[in-house]
Short mmCIF file of C-alpha atoms and ligand atoms in Angstrom, two decimals:
data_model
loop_
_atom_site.label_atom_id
_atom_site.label_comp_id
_atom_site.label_asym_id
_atom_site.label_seq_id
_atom_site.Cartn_x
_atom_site.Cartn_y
_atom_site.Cartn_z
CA UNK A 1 0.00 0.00 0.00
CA UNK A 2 2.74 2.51 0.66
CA UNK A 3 4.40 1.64 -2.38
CA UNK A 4 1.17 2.48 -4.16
CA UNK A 5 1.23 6.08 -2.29
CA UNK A 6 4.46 6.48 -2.76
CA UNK A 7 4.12 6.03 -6.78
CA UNK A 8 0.70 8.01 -6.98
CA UNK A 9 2.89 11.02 -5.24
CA UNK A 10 6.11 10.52 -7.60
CA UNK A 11 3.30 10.55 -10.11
CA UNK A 12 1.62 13.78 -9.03
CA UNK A 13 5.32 15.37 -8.43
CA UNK A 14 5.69 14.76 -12.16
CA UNK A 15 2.89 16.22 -13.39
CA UNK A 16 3.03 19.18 -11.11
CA UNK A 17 6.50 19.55 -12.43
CA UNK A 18 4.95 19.50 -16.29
CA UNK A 19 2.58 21.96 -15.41
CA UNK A 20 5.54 24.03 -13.85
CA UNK A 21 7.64 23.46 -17.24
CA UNK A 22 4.46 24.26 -20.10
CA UNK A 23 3.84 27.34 -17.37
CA UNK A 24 7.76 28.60 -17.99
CA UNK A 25 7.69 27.90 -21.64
CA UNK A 26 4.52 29.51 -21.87
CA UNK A 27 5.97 32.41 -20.25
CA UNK A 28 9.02 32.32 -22.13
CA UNK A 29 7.27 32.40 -25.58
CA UNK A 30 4.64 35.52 -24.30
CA UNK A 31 7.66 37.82 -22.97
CA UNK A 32 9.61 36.70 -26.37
CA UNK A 33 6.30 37.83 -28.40
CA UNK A 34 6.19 40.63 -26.18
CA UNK A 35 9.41 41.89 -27.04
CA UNK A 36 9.67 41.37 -30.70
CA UNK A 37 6.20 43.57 -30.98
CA UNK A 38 7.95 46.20 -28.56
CA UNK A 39 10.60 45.80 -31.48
CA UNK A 40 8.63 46.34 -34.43
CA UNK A 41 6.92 48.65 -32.91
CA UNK A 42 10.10 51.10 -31.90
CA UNK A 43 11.23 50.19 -35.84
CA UNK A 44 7.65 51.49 -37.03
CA UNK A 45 8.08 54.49 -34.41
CA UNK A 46 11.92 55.56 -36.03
CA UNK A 47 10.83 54.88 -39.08
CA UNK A 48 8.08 56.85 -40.30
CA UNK A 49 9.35 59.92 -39.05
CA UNK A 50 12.43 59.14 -40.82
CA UNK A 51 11.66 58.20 -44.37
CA UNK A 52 9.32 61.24 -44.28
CA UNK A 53 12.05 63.47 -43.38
CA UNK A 54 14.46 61.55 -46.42
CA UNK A 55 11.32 62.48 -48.41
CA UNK A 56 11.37 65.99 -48.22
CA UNK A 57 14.97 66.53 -48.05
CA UNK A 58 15.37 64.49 -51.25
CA UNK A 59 12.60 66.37 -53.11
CA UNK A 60 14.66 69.78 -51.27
CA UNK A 61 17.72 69.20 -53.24
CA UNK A 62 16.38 67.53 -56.53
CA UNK A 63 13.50 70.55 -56.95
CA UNK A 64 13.91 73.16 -54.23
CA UNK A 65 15.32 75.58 -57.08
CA UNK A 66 12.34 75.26 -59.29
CA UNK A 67 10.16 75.59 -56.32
CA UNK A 68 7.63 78.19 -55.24
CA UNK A 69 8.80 79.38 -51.71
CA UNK A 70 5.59 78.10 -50.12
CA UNK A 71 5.76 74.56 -50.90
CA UNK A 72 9.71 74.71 -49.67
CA UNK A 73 8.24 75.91 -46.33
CA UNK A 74 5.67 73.21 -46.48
CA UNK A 75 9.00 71.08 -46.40
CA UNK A 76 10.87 72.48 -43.50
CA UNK A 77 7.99 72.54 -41.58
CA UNK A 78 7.41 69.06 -42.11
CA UNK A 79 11.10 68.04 -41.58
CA UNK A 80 10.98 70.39 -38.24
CA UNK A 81 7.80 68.44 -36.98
CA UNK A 82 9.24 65.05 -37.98
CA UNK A 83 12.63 65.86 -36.25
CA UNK A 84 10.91 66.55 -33.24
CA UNK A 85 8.84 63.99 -32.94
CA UNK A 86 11.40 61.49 -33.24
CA UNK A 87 13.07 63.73 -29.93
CA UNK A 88 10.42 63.46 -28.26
CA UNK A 89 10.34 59.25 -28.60
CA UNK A 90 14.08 58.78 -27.66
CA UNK A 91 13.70 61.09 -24.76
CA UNK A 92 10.67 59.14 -23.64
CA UNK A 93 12.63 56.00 -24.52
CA UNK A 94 15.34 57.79 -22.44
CA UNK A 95 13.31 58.57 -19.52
CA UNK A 96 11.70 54.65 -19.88
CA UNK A 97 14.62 53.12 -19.43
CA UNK A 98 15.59 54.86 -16.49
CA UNK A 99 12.63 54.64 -14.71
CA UNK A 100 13.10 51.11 -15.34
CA UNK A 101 16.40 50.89 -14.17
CA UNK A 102 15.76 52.72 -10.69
CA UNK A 103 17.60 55.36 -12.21
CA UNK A 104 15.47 58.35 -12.93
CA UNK A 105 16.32 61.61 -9.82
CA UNK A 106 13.49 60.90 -7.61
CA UNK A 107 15.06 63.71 -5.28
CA UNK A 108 11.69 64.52 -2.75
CA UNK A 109 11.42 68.16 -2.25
CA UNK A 110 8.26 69.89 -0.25
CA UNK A 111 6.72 71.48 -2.92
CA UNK A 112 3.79 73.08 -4.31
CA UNK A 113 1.23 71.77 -6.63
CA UNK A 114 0.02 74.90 -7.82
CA UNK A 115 3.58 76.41 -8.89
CA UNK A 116 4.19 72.78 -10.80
CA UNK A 117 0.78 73.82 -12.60
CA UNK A 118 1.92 77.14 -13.41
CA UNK A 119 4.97 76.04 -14.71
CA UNK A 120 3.11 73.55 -16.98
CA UNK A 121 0.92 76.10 -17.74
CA UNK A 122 3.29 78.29 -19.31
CA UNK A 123 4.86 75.24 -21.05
CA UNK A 124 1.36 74.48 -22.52
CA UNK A 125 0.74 78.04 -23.62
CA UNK A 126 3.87 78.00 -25.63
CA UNK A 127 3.40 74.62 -27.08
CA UNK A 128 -0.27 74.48 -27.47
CA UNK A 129 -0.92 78.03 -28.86
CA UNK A 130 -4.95 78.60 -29.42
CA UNK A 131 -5.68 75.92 -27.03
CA UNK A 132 -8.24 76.74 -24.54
CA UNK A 133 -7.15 75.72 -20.97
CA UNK A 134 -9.53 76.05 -18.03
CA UNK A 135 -7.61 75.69 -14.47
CA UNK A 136 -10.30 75.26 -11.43
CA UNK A 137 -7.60 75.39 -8.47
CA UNK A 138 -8.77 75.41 -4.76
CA UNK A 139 -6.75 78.13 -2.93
CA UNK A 140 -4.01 77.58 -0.50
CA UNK A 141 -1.19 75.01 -1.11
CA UNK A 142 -1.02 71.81 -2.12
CA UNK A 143 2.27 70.70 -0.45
CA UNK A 144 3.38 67.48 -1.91
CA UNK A 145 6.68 65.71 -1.43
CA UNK A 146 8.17 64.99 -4.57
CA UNK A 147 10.16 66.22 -7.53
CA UNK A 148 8.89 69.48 -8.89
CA UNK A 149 10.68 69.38 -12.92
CA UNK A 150 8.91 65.08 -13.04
CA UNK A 151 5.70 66.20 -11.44
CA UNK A 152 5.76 68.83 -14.17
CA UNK A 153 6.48 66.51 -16.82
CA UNK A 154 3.19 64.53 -16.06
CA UNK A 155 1.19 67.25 -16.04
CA UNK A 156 2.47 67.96 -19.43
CA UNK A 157 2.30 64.43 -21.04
CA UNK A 158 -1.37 64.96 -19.78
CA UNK A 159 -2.00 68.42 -21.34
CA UNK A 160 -0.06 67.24 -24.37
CA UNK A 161 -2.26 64.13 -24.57
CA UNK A 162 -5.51 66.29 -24.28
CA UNK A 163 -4.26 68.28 -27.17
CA UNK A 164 -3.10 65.50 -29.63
CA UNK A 165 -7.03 63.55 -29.15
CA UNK A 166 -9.34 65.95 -28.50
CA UNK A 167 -9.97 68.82 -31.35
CA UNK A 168 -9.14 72.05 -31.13
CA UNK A 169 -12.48 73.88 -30.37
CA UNK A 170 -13.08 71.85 -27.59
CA UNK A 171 -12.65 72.74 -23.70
CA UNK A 172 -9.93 71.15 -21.33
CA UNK A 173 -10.32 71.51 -17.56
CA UNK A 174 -7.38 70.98 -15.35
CA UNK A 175 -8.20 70.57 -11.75
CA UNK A 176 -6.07 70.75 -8.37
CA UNK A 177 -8.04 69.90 -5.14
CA UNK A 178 -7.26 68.83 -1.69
CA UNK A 179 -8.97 65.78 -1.03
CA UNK A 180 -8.42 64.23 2.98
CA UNK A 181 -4.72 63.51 3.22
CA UNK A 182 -4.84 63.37 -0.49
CA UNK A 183 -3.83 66.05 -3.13
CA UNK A 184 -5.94 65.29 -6.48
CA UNK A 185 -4.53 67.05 -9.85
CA UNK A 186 -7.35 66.18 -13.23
CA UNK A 187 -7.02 67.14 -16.25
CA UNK A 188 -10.54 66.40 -18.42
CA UNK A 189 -10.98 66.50 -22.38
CA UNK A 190 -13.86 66.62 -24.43
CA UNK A 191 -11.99 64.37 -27.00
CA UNK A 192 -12.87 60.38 -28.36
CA UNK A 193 -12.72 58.96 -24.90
CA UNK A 194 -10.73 55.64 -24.00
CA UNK A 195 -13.18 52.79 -24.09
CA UNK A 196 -13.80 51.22 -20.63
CA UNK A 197 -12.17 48.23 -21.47
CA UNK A 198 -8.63 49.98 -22.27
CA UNK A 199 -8.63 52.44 -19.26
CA UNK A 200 -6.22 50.76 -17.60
CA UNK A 201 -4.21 49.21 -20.54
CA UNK A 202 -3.66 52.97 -21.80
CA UNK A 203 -0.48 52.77 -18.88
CA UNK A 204 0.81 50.05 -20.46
CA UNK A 205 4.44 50.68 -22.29
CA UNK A 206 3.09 51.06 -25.91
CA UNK A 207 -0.38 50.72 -25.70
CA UNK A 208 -2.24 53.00 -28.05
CA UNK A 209 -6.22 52.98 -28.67
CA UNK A 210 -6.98 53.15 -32.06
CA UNK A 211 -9.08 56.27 -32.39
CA UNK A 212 -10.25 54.84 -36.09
CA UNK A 213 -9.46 58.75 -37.41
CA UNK A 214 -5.66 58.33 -37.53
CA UNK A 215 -5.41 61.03 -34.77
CA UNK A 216 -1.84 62.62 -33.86
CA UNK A 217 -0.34 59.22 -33.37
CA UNK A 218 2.21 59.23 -30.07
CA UNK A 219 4.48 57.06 -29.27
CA UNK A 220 2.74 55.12 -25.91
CA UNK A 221 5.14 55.66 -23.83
CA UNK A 222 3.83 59.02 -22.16
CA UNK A 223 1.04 57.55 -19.94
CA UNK A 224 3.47 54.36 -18.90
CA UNK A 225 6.14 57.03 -17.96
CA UNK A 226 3.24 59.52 -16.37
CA UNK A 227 2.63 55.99 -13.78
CA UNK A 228 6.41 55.65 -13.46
CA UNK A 229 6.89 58.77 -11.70
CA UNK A 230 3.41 58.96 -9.36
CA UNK A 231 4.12 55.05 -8.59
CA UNK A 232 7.82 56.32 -7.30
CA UNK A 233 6.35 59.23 -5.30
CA UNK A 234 3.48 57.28 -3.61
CA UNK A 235 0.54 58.36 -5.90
CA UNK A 236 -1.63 56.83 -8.32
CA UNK A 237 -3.13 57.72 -11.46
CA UNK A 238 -5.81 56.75 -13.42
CA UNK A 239 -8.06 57.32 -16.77
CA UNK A 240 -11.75 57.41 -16.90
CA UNK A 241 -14.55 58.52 -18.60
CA UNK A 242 -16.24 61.82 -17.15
CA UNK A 243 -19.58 61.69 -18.87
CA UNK A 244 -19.94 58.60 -20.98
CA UNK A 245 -17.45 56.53 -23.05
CA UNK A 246 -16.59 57.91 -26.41
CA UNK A 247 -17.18 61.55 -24.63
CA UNK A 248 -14.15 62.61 -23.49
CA UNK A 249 -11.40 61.49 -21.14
CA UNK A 250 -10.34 62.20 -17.21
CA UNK A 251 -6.47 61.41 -16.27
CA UNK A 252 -6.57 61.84 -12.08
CA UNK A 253 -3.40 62.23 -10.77
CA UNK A 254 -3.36 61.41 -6.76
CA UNK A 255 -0.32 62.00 -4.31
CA UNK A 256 -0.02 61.90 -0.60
CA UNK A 257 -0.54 65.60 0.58
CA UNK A 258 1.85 66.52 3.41
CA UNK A 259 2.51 69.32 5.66
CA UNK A 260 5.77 70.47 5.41
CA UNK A 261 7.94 69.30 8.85
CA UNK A 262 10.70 71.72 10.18
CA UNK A 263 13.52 69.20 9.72
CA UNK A 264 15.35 68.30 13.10
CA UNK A 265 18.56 69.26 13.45
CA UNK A 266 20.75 65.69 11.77
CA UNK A 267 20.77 63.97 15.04
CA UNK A 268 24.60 63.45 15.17
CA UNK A 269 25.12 67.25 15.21
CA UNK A 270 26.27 67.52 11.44
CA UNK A 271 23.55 70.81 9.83
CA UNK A 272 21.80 69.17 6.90
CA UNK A 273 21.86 71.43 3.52
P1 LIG B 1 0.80 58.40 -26.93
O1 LIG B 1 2.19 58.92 -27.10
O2 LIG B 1 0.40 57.39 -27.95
O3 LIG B 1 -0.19 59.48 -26.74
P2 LIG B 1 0.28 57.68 -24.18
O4 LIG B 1 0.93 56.63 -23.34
O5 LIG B 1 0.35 59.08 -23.70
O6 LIG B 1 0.91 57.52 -25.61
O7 LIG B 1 -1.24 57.27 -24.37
C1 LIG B 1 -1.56 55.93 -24.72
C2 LIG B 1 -2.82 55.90 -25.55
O8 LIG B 1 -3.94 56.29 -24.74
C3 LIG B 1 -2.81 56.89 -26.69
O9 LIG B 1 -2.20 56.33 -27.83
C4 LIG B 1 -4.28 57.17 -26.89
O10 LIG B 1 -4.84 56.20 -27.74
C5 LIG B 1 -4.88 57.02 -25.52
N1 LIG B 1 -5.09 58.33 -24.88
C6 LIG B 1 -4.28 58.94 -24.00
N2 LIG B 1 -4.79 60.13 -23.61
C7 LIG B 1 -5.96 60.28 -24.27
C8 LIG B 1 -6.98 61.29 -24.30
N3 LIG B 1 -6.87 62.41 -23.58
N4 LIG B 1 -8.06 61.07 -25.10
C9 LIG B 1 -8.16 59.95 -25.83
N5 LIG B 1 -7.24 58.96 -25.84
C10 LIG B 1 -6.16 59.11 -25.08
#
């Protein structure tokens, strides 16, 4: 009889050990698919922008002579755009990586939500010219700890992202509230929406919805990057749908609100900078 045990558990070890092995190789196979799509999908990314740029410089120096002055502009402003959008992907790349790597300045200052929104502000004015911002801030501070040129950075992959999906012509509202022990930044478009069932996948490195109108494609890195940072600094963010789906997008940004503490003296006598 204990023989009989004895085999039925050698044969259960086995299988369980099977099931371990088609788990790993499963695995193995889904982060190799995974990566060969992040592949092709950086190729696509450099590419485009590139052969567009090859474009216009080739038709530049074959035709630029014979051409009227407005179609050369038409060129340089396409080259300009191109170069810059491929800029912006290798930073974000950049940026990627080195949240991934632990390596990104975390450095946790006291500071002030509402002078990271006017800096972002400012940015937005000067990148987004013509585009309507509405900012509903409730007065006082909003001291967060955290890392004022990142926290900026969100708030501008946000406001970018509100301006590359939703038209023109229509509002965006950026909020800053207190909330409890909570300090609650939103930023709210009247664009396509996210449909419910890619909310959360819209954080994912490379995830992009398709819009169906070929809308200002990105590179779907800036909401992956945007999680990066508020994960580091104790916050959370999230995408949802204010209204209805297909009618507009929210992105809530919340961090851990703090009072600023009058450090102690460094307790072995040495002054702190
Ligand atoms: P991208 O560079 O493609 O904009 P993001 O990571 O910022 O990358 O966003 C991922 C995807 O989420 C986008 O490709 C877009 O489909 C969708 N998305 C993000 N923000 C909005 C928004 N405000 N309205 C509609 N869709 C959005």
């Amino acid at each position: 009889a204990l023989e009989a045990i004895l085999d039925q558990a050698a044969v259960a070890i086995e299988r369980t050990r099977l099931v371990d092995e088609t788990a790993q190789a499963k695995a193995a196979v889904e982060s190799e698919r995974l990566r060969s799509a992040l592949l092709s999908s950086i190729s696509h990314d450099l590419r485009t922008p590139l052969a567009s740029i090859l474009g216009a410089v080739t038709s530049l120096r074959d035709l630029g002579g014979r051409m009227p002055q407005e179609a050369r502009d038409d060129l340089l402003a396409a080259i300009e755009e191109e170069t810059r959008r491929l800029s912006r992907f290798v930073s974000n790349l950049l940026d990627m990586t080195r949240l991934e790597a632990g390596a990104l300045d975390l450095a946790r200052d006291w500071i002030d939500m509402a002078d990271v929104l006017r800096a972002a502000m400012r940015s937005a004015a000067t990148a987004f010219p013509g585009r309507a911002i509405d900012v509903r801030r409730q007065p006082g501070a909003m001291l967060v700890k955290g890392n004022a040129a990142l926290l900026e950075q969100v708030l501008f992959n946000l406001l970018d992202n509100a301006d590359k999906y939703a038209g023109r012509g229509t509002p965006t509202v950026v909020s800053l509230t207190r909330e409890g022990d909570r300090v609650v930044l939103a930023v709210t478009d009247e664009g396509p929406g996210i449909p419910a069932d890619q909310l959360d996948r819209v954080f994912d490195k490379f995830h992009r919805v398709a819009h169906g109108d070929g809308r200002a494609a990105g590179t779907g890195l800036g909401l992956a990057i945007c999680r990066g940072i508020v994960g580091a600094l104790g916050g959370t963010i999230r995408a949802e749908s204010p209204v209805a789906e297909g009618r507009g997008t929210r992105l809530v940004v919340t961090l851990p609100a703090g009072e600023p503490v009058i450090e102690a003296e460094a307790k072995d006598g040495d002054a702190k900078e």
